[in-house]
Amino acid sequence: MSAALVQQPLFEDVVTVPPTEGVKYAGSKLKLLPHIIELVRSTDARTILDGFSGTTRVSQALSQLGYKLIANDVAVWSKVFGDCYLLNKRPPSYYRALIDHLNALPPQFGWFSEHYGGSPETDSSKDANGLKKPWQLHNTMKLDAIRAEIDVLELDEIEKAVALTSLILALDTVDNTIGHYSSYLNRWSPRSYKTMQLKVPRLIPQQADHLVFQKDIFDVLGDVSVDLAYFDPPYGSNNEKMPPSRVRYAAYYHLWTTVILNDRPALFGKAKRRRDTSDRLSASVFEEFRRNPDTGRFIAVEAIEQMLMAVDARYIILSYSSGGRATAEELHEAIRKAGKLLKVINVDYRQNVMAGMKWTNEWIREDETHPHHEFLFLIEKF
Ligand SMILES: C[S@@+](CC[C@H](N)C(=O)[O-])C[C@H]1O[C@@H](n2cnc3c(N)ncnc32)[C@H](O)[C@@H]1O
């Protein structure tokens, strides 16, 4: 039976989306927020697990709408953003003096400048060894001074998270990248010439007691019980028509880890990544696009199925970016095992339309014919 696909513009204004803040991030759900909120609102959920919180934009938005959040991500930067935006109870004015103090520090040449600072003398970002750089020296010297001072000041955990978030947001505005740090641009980007300026993050003093974890999702599931879980895992794509694409978060954003830990790690490769972000050491099961030789199924889809089955939640919203027919069919099967698929939203950014699907299994064919769609599934668990 063919489904009637109702094409609608992306009604950003139908649902009021609270303002959020975040770094440039592969797979950030900023544009999907109206649809995620719409789906959450169609349930009676009050407590929400944001299981792969990334920038924490989804958690930031939902917390402002009165939901109680548990934000989790395996990445340390997401923990820092979560501590900053979800756990802070002080007004933004409390942090003014701290941020002014950090901005006023005299730049100094240190470890970050040695490895990641480049000279703007020519328009090429390459150093004498031919290595491209993510920032200009005047900004890495500020980074060196500010990062050292954050460890000297006796900050509590939330103050430190606010200072580090502010520093990372500022660095993200003067970068010489296409949005991640596994390679850098050859010619300096116009924004890399600007001098970075820290700002007090857009803090909403929180009333509720949210929780923020930095764990593998499978280590969280046994400990939490929520009304609704939002899952936005990274996907290993397996599209027969396109080469497999992978987003390795630990590798893409290694510099945020190093800015936070300030641990001067061993580095490797042209982008000077942390050695502990090599594919061998940092791969997530959700980033795995190959089939399991024992079961013949996609490893990432098996992990999603295991997660859908294990979570203690009445509702699940699952985000999925198209990955080809085979993955779609297996994913549909995994969803069917875990619960009742109540609604599918299919968003095509390029045409600025979304389609509500009349028949919930119709998305599989859509996925095949439109390989760049993003889907949201609302599932009620059995
Ligand atoms: C698509 S992004 C999430 C983006 C987020 N919803 C946003 O709007 O910013 C996927 C996230 O999953 C995290 N991740 C990867 N493997 C994980 C695992 N096993 N457990 C928890 N988080 C994981 C990555 O660090 C990354 O932040």
CSV table of C-alpha atoms and ligand atoms in Angstrom, one decimal:
chain,number,residue,atom,x,y,z
A,1,MET,CA,0.0,0.0,0.0
A,2,SER,CA,1.5,3.4,-0.9
A,3,ALA,CA,1.6,6.1,1.7
A,4,ALA,CA,0.3,9.6,1.3
A,5,LEU,CA,3.3,11.7,2.1
A,6,VAL,CA,2.3,15.1,3.3
A,7,GLN,CA,5.0,17.6,2.3
A,8,GLN,CA,5.2,20.5,4.7
A,9,PRO,CA,7.6,23.4,5.0
A,10,LEU,CA,9.9,23.1,8.1
A,11,PHE,CA,7.6,24.9,10.4
A,12,GLU,CA,10.3,26.3,12.7
A,13,ASP,CA,7.8,28.7,14.2
A,14,VAL,CA,4.9,26.3,15.0
A,15,VAL,CA,6.9,25.1,18.0
A,16,THR,CA,8.7,27.7,20.0
A,17,VAL,CA,12.3,26.5,20.3
A,18,PRO,CA,14.2,28.0,23.3
A,19,PRO,CA,17.5,29.5,22.3
A,20,THR,CA,20.5,27.2,22.8
A,21,GLU,CA,24.3,27.5,22.3
A,22,GLY,CA,27.0,25.1,21.0
A,23,VAL,CA,30.1,24.5,19.0
A,24,LYS,CA,30.0,23.5,15.3
A,25,TYR,CA,29.4,19.8,15.6
A,26,ALA,CA,28.8,17.0,13.1
A,27,GLY,CA,25.3,15.7,13.6
A,28,SER,CA,24.2,18.5,15.9
A,29,LYS,CA,20.4,18.5,16.1
A,30,LEU,CA,19.9,22.2,16.1
A,31,LYS,CA,17.8,22.1,13.0
A,32,LEU,CA,15.7,19.2,14.2
A,33,LEU,CA,14.9,20.8,17.5
A,34,PRO,CA,11.3,21.9,16.5
A,35,HIS,CA,10.5,18.3,15.5
A,36,ILE,CA,12.1,16.7,18.6
A,37,ILE,CA,10.1,19.1,20.8
A,38,GLU,CA,6.9,18.4,18.9
A,39,LEU,CA,7.4,14.6,19.4
A,40,VAL,CA,8.3,15.0,23.1
A,41,ARG,CA,5.2,17.2,23.6
A,42,SER,CA,3.0,14.5,22.0
A,43,THR,CA,3.7,12.3,25.0
A,44,ASP,CA,3.1,12.9,28.7
A,45,ALA,CA,6.8,12.5,29.5
A,46,ARG,CA,8.4,14.7,32.3
A,47,THR,CA,11.8,13.0,32.7
A,48,ILE,CA,14.1,12.6,29.7
A,49,LEU,CA,17.4,10.8,29.0
A,50,ASP,CA,19.4,12.5,26.3
A,51,GLY,CA,21.6,9.5,25.7
A,52,PHE,CA,24.1,11.0,23.2
A,53,SER,CA,24.0,14.6,24.2
A,54,GLY,CA,26.9,16.0,22.1
A,55,THR,CA,26.6,19.8,22.2
A,56,THR,CA,23.8,19.4,24.7
A,57,ARG,CA,21.5,21.6,22.6
A,58,VAL,CA,18.6,19.1,22.8
A,59,SER,CA,19.0,19.0,26.6
A,60,GLN,CA,19.4,22.8,26.8
A,61,ALA,CA,16.1,23.3,24.9
A,62,LEU,CA,14.1,20.6,26.8
A,63,SER,CA,15.4,21.8,30.2
A,64,GLN,CA,14.0,25.3,29.4
A,65,LEU,CA,10.6,23.8,28.6
A,66,GLY,CA,10.4,22.3,32.1
A,67,TYR,CA,11.6,18.7,31.5
A,68,LYS,CA,13.9,17.0,33.9
A,69,LEU,CA,17.0,15.9,32.0
A,70,ILE,CA,19.6,13.2,32.3
A,71,ALA,CA,22.3,14.1,29.7
A,72,ASN,CA,24.9,11.5,28.8
A,73,ASP,CA,27.7,11.3,26.3
A,74,VAL,CA,31.0,9.4,26.2
A,75,ALA,CA,32.8,12.6,25.3
A,76,VAL,CA,34.4,14.7,28.0
A,77,TRP,CA,33.4,18.0,26.2
A,78,SER,CA,29.8,17.0,26.3
A,79,LYS,CA,30.1,16.5,30.1
A,80,VAL,CA,31.6,20.0,30.4
A,81,PHE,CA,28.9,21.6,28.3
A,82,GLY,CA,26.3,19.7,30.4
A,83,ASP,CA,27.8,20.8,33.7
A,84,CYS,CA,27.8,24.4,32.4
A,85,TYR,CA,24.3,24.5,30.9
A,86,LEU,CA,22.3,22.0,33.0
A,87,LEU,CA,23.9,22.1,36.5
A,88,ASN,CA,24.5,25.8,36.9
A,89,LYS,CA,22.2,27.5,39.4
A,90,ARG,CA,23.9,30.9,39.5
A,91,PRO,CA,22.9,33.9,37.3
A,92,PRO,CA,25.2,34.8,34.3
A,93,SER,CA,26.3,38.0,36.1
A,94,TYR,CA,28.1,35.8,38.7
A,95,TYR,CA,30.7,34.8,36.0
A,96,ARG,CA,31.3,38.3,34.5
A,97,ALA,CA,34.4,39.0,36.6
A,98,LEU,CA,35.9,35.5,35.9
A,99,ILE,CA,35.4,35.9,32.1
A,100,ASP,CA,36.8,39.5,32.1
A,101,HIS,CA,39.8,38.3,34.0
A,102,LEU,CA,40.5,35.5,31.5
A,103,ASN,CA,40.1,37.9,28.5
A,104,ALA,CA,42.6,40.4,30.1
A,105,LEU,CA,45.4,37.9,30.6
A,106,PRO,CA,48.6,38.6,28.6
A,107,PRO,CA,49.1,36.1,25.8
A,108,GLN,CA,51.9,33.5,26.4
A,109,PHE,CA,53.6,31.0,24.1
A,110,GLY,CA,53.1,27.5,25.5
A,111,TRP,CA,52.2,23.9,24.5
A,112,PHE,CA,49.1,24.7,22.5
A,113,SER,CA,51.0,27.4,20.5
A,114,GLU,CA,53.9,25.0,19.9
A,115,HIS,CA,51.6,22.4,18.3
A,116,TYR,CA,48.6,24.2,17.0
A,117,GLY,CA,49.5,27.9,16.4
A,118,GLY,CA,50.4,29.1,12.9
A,119,SER,CA,51.8,32.3,11.6
A,120,PRO,CA,49.6,34.6,9.5
A,121,GLU,CA,52.5,36.1,7.6
A,122,THR,CA,51.4,34.4,4.4
A,123,ASP,CA,47.9,33.3,3.6
A,124,SER,CA,49.0,29.6,4.0
A,125,SER,CA,48.4,28.0,7.4
A,126,LYS,CA,51.4,25.6,6.9
A,127,ASP,CA,54.4,25.7,9.2
A,128,ALA,CA,58.0,25.0,8.2
A,129,ASN,CA,57.3,21.3,8.2
A,130,GLY,CA,54.4,21.6,5.9
A,131,LEU,CA,51.8,21.0,8.7
A,132,LYS,CA,48.5,23.0,8.5
A,133,LYS,CA,47.3,24.7,11.7
A,134,PRO,CA,43.8,25.1,13.2
A,135,TRP,CA,44.4,28.5,14.7
A,136,GLN,CA,46.7,31.5,14.3
A,137,LEU,CA,49.4,32.1,16.9
A,138,HIS,CA,47.8,35.2,18.4
A,139,ASN,CA,44.8,33.0,19.5
A,140,THR,CA,46.8,30.0,20.6
A,141,MET,CA,48.9,32.3,22.8
A,142,LYS,CA,45.6,33.5,24.4
A,143,LEU,CA,44.6,29.9,24.8
A,144,ASP,CA,47.9,29.0,26.5
A,145,ALA,CA,47.5,31.8,29.0
A,146,ILE,CA,43.8,31.3,29.7
A,147,ARG,CA,44.0,27.5,30.0
A,148,ALA,CA,46.9,27.7,32.4
A,149,GLU,CA,45.1,30.3,34.5
A,150,ILE,CA,41.9,28.1,34.7
A,151,ASP,CA,44.0,25.5,36.6
A,152,VAL,CA,45.5,28.1,38.9
A,153,LEU,CA,42.2,29.7,39.9
A,154,GLU,CA,40.5,27.7,42.6
A,155,LEU,CA,37.3,27.1,40.7
A,156,ASP,CA,34.5,24.7,41.7
A,157,GLU,CA,33.4,22.1,39.1
A,158,ILE,CA,30.6,24.3,37.7
A,159,GLU,CA,32.8,27.4,37.5
A,160,LYS,CA,35.4,25.4,35.7
A,161,ALA,CA,32.9,24.0,33.3
A,162,VAL,CA,31.6,27.5,32.6
A,163,ALA,CA,35.1,28.9,32.0
A,164,LEU,CA,36.1,25.9,29.7
A,165,THR,CA,32.8,26.1,27.8
A,166,SER,CA,33.4,29.8,27.2
A,167,LEU,CA,37.0,29.1,26.1
A,168,ILE,CA,35.9,26.4,23.6
A,169,LEU,CA,33.0,28.5,22.2
A,170,ALA,CA,35.5,31.4,21.7
A,171,LEU,CA,38.1,29.1,20.0
A,172,ASP,CA,35.3,27.7,17.7
A,173,THR,CA,34.7,31.2,16.4
A,174,VAL,CA,38.3,31.7,15.2
A,175,ASP,CA,39.1,28.2,13.8
A,176,ASN,CA,40.7,27.4,10.5
A,177,THR,CA,38.7,24.2,9.8
A,178,ILE,CA,35.6,23.0,8.0
A,179,GLY,CA,34.0,22.3,11.4
A,180,HIS,CA,36.1,19.5,12.8
A,181,TYR,CA,39.7,19.0,13.8
A,182,SER,CA,40.9,16.0,11.9
A,183,SER,CA,42.3,18.2,9.2
A,184,TYR,CA,42.8,22.0,8.8
A,185,LEU,CA,42.4,24.4,6.0
A,186,ASN,CA,45.4,25.2,3.7
A,187,ARG,CA,44.6,28.9,3.4
A,188,TRP,CA,43.7,30.8,6.6
A,189,SER,CA,40.0,31.3,7.0
A,190,PRO,CA,38.9,34.9,7.4
A,191,ARG,CA,37.7,34.2,10.9
A,192,SER,CA,41.1,32.9,12.0
A,193,TYR,CA,42.5,36.5,11.8
A,194,LYS,CA,40.0,37.7,14.5
A,195,THR,CA,41.1,37.8,18.1
A,196,MET,CA,39.0,35.4,20.2
A,197,GLN,CA,37.0,36.9,23.0
A,198,LEU,CA,35.4,34.9,25.7
A,199,LYS,CA,31.8,35.5,26.6
A,200,VAL,CA,29.7,34.4,29.5
A,201,PRO,CA,27.8,31.4,28.1
A,202,ARG,CA,24.1,31.7,27.7
A,203,LEU,CA,23.2,30.3,31.1
A,204,ILE,CA,19.8,29.7,32.4
A,205,PRO,CA,19.9,29.3,36.2
A,206,GLN,CA,18.5,25.9,36.6
A,207,GLN,CA,15.6,25.1,39.0
A,208,ALA,CA,15.5,21.4,38.5
A,209,ASP,CA,18.1,18.9,39.6
A,210,HIS,CA,19.3,17.6,36.2
A,211,LEU,CA,22.0,14.9,36.0
A,212,VAL,CA,25.0,14.8,33.6
A,213,PHE,CA,27.0,11.7,32.9
A,214,GLN,CA,30.1,10.9,30.8
A,215,LYS,CA,29.6,7.2,30.2
A,216,ASP,CA,29.2,4.7,27.5
A,217,ILE,CA,25.4,4.5,26.9
A,218,PHE,CA,25.3,0.8,27.9
A,219,ASP,CA,26.8,1.7,31.3
A,220,VAL,CA,24.0,4.2,31.9
A,221,LEU,CA,21.0,2.2,30.9
A,222,GLY,CA,20.9,-0.1,33.9
A,223,ASP,CA,20.9,2.9,36.3
A,224,VAL,CA,18.2,5.2,34.9
A,225,SER,CA,14.5,5.0,34.6
A,226,VAL,CA,12.9,7.8,32.6
A,227,ASP,CA,9.6,8.6,30.8
A,228,LEU,CA,11.3,9.2,27.5
A,229,ALA,CA,14.8,8.4,26.1
A,230,TYR,CA,16.1,10.4,23.1
A,231,PHE,CA,18.9,8.5,21.3
A,232,ASP,CA,21.0,10.2,18.7
A,233,PRO,CA,23.9,7.8,18.1
A,234,PRO,CA,26.6,8.4,15.5
A,235,TYR,CA,25.8,6.2,12.5
A,236,GLY,CA,28.2,4.1,10.5
A,237,SER,CA,26.5,4.5,7.1
A,238,ASN,CA,26.3,1.6,4.8
A,239,ASN,CA,24.8,2.9,1.6
A,240,GLU,CA,25.5,0.6,-1.3
A,241,LYS,CA,25.5,3.6,-3.7
A,242,MET,CA,27.9,5.7,-1.7
A,243,PRO,CA,31.2,4.8,0.0
A,244,PRO,CA,30.8,4.3,3.8
A,245,SER,CA,31.2,7.4,5.7
A,246,ARG,CA,32.1,7.6,9.3
A,247,VAL,CA,32.1,10.3,11.9
A,248,ARG,CA,34.7,9.5,14.5
A,249,TYR,CA,33.8,12.0,17.2
A,250,ALA,CA,36.9,11.4,19.4
A,251,ALA,CA,39.1,12.1,16.4
A,252,TYR,CA,37.1,15.0,15.0
A,253,TYR,CA,37.1,16.9,18.3
A,254,HIS,CA,40.3,15.7,19.9
A,255,LEU,CA,41.3,19.3,20.5
A,256,TRP,CA,38.3,19.9,22.8
A,257,THR,CA,39.4,16.9,24.9
A,258,THR,CA,42.9,18.3,25.1
A,259,VAL,CA,41.7,21.9,26.0
A,260,ILE,CA,39.6,20.4,28.8
A,261,LEU,CA,42.1,17.9,30.2
A,262,ASN,CA,45.2,20.1,29.6
A,263,ASP,CA,47.2,17.0,29.7
A,264,ARG,CA,49.8,17.5,26.9
A,265,PRO,CA,49.1,14.1,25.4
A,266,ALA,CA,51.3,12.2,22.9
A,267,LEU,CA,50.3,13.3,19.4
A,268,PHE,CA,50.4,11.7,16.0
A,269,GLY,CA,49.6,12.5,12.3
A,270,LYS,CA,49.3,15.6,10.2
A,271,ALA,CA,46.5,17.0,12.4
A,272,LYS,CA,48.5,16.3,15.6
A,273,ARG,CA,45.6,14.3,17.1
A,274,ARG,CA,45.9,12.8,20.5
A,275,ARG,CA,47.3,9.3,20.2
A,276,ASP,CA,44.4,8.0,22.2
A,277,THR,CA,42.0,9.1,19.4
A,278,SER,CA,43.4,6.7,16.9
A,279,ASP,CA,40.7,4.6,15.2
A,280,ARG,CA,42.0,1.5,16.9
A,281,LEU,CA,41.6,2.9,20.4
A,282,SER,CA,38.6,5.2,20.2
A,283,ALA,CA,36.0,3.6,17.9
A,284,SER,CA,32.4,3.5,19.1
A,285,VAL,CA,30.3,0.4,18.3
A,286,PHE,CA,27.8,2.9,16.8
A,287,GLU,CA,30.4,4.1,14.4
A,288,GLU,CA,30.9,0.6,13.0
A,289,PHE,CA,29.4,0.1,9.5
A,290,ARG,CA,30.5,-3.5,8.9
A,291,ARG,CA,28.5,-6.6,9.4
A,292,ASN,CA,29.0,-8.9,12.3
A,293,PRO,CA,30.6,-12.0,10.8
A,294,ASP,CA,28.7,-14.3,13.3
A,295,THR,CA,25.2,-12.9,12.7
A,296,GLY,CA,25.6,-11.3,9.3
A,297,ARG,CA,23.9,-8.1,10.7
A,298,PHE,CA,25.2,-4.6,10.8
A,299,ILE,CA,27.1,-4.1,14.0
A,300,ALA,CA,25.8,-0.6,14.6
A,301,VAL,CA,22.2,-1.7,14.1
A,302,GLU,CA,22.7,-4.6,16.5
A,303,ALA,CA,23.9,-2.1,19.1
A,304,ILE,CA,20.9,0.1,18.5
A,305,GLU,CA,18.6,-2.9,19.0
A,306,GLN,CA,20.3,-3.8,22.2
A,307,MET,CA,19.9,-0.3,23.4
A,308,LEU,CA,16.2,0.0,22.5
A,309,MET,CA,15.5,-3.3,24.3
A,310,ALA,CA,17.5,-2.4,27.4
A,311,VAL,CA,16.4,1.2,28.1
A,312,ASP,CA,13.9,1.6,31.0
A,313,ALA,CA,11.6,4.2,29.3
A,314,ARG,CA,8.0,4.3,28.2
A,315,TYR,CA,8.9,6.2,25.0
A,316,ILE,CA,11.9,6.4,22.8
A,317,ILE,CA,12.7,9.0,20.2
A,318,LEU,CA,15.4,7.7,17.9
A,319,SER,CA,17.3,9.9,15.4
A,320,TYR,CA,18.6,8.3,12.3
A,321,SER,CA,20.4,9.7,9.2
A,322,SER,CA,19.8,7.7,6.0
A,323,GLY,CA,22.2,4.9,5.4
A,324,GLY,CA,20.7,2.9,2.6
A,325,ARG,CA,18.1,0.2,2.2
A,326,ALA,CA,19.9,-2.7,3.9
A,327,THR,CA,20.5,-0.7,7.1
A,328,ALA,CA,16.9,0.7,7.0
A,329,GLU,CA,15.3,-2.7,6.8
A,330,GLU,CA,17.4,-4.0,9.7
A,331,LEU,CA,16.7,-0.9,11.7
A,332,HIS,CA,13.0,-1.2,11.1
A,333,GLU,CA,13.1,-4.7,12.4
A,334,ALA,CA,15.0,-3.6,15.5
A,335,ILE,CA,12.4,-1.0,16.2
A,336,ARG,CA,9.6,-3.5,15.8
A,337,LYS,CA,11.2,-5.8,18.3
A,338,ALA,CA,11.4,-3.1,20.9
A,339,GLY,CA,8.0,-1.4,20.7
A,340,LYS,CA,5.3,0.2,18.7
A,341,LEU,CA,6.4,2.7,16.1
A,342,LEU,CA,3.9,5.6,16.7
A,343,LYS,CA,5.3,8.2,14.4
A,344,VAL,CA,8.0,8.8,11.8
A,345,ILE,CA,9.2,12.3,10.8
A,346,ASN,CA,11.3,12.6,7.8
A,347,VAL,CA,13.2,15.8,7.3
A,348,ASP,CA,14.9,16.9,4.0
A,349,TYR,CA,16.9,20.0,4.8
A,350,ARG,CA,17.9,20.6,1.2
A,351,GLN,CA,14.4,21.0,0.0
A,352,ASN,CA,13.3,22.5,3.4
A,353,VAL,CA,10.4,20.1,3.8
A,354,MET,CA,9.4,17.5,6.2
A,355,ALA,CA,7.0,14.7,5.6
A,356,GLY,CA,4.7,13.1,8.1
A,357,MET,CA,4.2,9.5,7.1
A,358,LYS,CA,0.9,7.8,7.1
A,359,TRP,CA,2.3,4.3,7.2
A,360,THR,CA,5.1,3.9,9.6
A,361,ASN,CA,7.0,1.4,7.4
A,362,GLU,CA,6.9,3.7,4.4
A,363,TRP,CA,10.1,5.4,5.6
A,364,ILE,CA,12.2,2.5,4.4
A,365,ARG,CA,11.4,3.2,0.7
A,366,GLU,CA,12.0,7.0,1.4
A,367,ASP,CA,15.4,6.2,2.9
A,368,GLU,CA,16.3,4.3,-0.3
A,369,THR,CA,15.2,7.0,-2.7
A,370,HIS,CA,16.4,10.0,-0.7
A,371,PRO,CA,19.8,9.1,0.9
A,372,HIS,CA,20.2,12.5,2.7
A,373,HIS,CA,17.2,12.5,4.9
A,374,GLU,CA,17.0,12.6,8.6
A,375,PHE,CA,14.4,10.5,10.4
A,376,LEU,CA,12.9,10.8,13.9
A,377,PHE,CA,11.1,7.7,15.2
A,378,LEU,CA,8.7,7.9,18.1
A,379,ILE,CA,8.4,4.5,19.7
A,380,GLU,CA,6.3,3.3,22.6
A,381,LYS,CA,8.0,0.4,24.3
A,382,PHE,CA,6.3,-2.9,24.8
B,1,LIG,C1,25.1,12.6,16.5
B,1,LIG,S1,26.1,13.0,17.9
B,1,LIG,C2,24.9,13.7,19.0
B,1,LIG,C3,24.6,15.1,18.7
B,1,LIG,C4,23.7,15.8,19.7
B,1,LIG,N1,22.3,15.2,19.7
B,1,LIG,C5,23.6,17.3,19.4
B,1,LIG,O1,22.6,17.8,19.1
B,1,LIG,O2,24.7,17.9,19.6
B,1,LIG,C6,26.5,11.5,18.6
B,1,LIG,C7,27.2,11.5,19.9
B,1,LIG,O3,27.4,10.2,20.4
B,1,LIG,C8,28.5,10.1,21.3
B,1,LIG,N2,28.8,8.7,21.5
B,1,LIG,C9,29.5,7.8,20.6
B,1,LIG,N3,29.5,6.6,21.1
B,1,LIG,C10,28.8,6.6,22.3
B,1,LIG,C11,28.5,5.7,23.3
B,1,LIG,N4,28.9,4.4,23.2
B,1,LIG,N5,27.9,6.1,24.4
B,1,LIG,C12,27.5,7.4,24.6
B,1,LIG,N6,27.8,8.4,23.7
B,1,LIG,C13,28.5,8.0,22.6
B,1,LIG,C14,29.5,11.0,20.5
B,1,LIG,O4,30.5,11.5,21.4
B,1,LIG,C15,28.6,12.1,20.0
B,1,LIG,O5,28.6,13.2,20.8
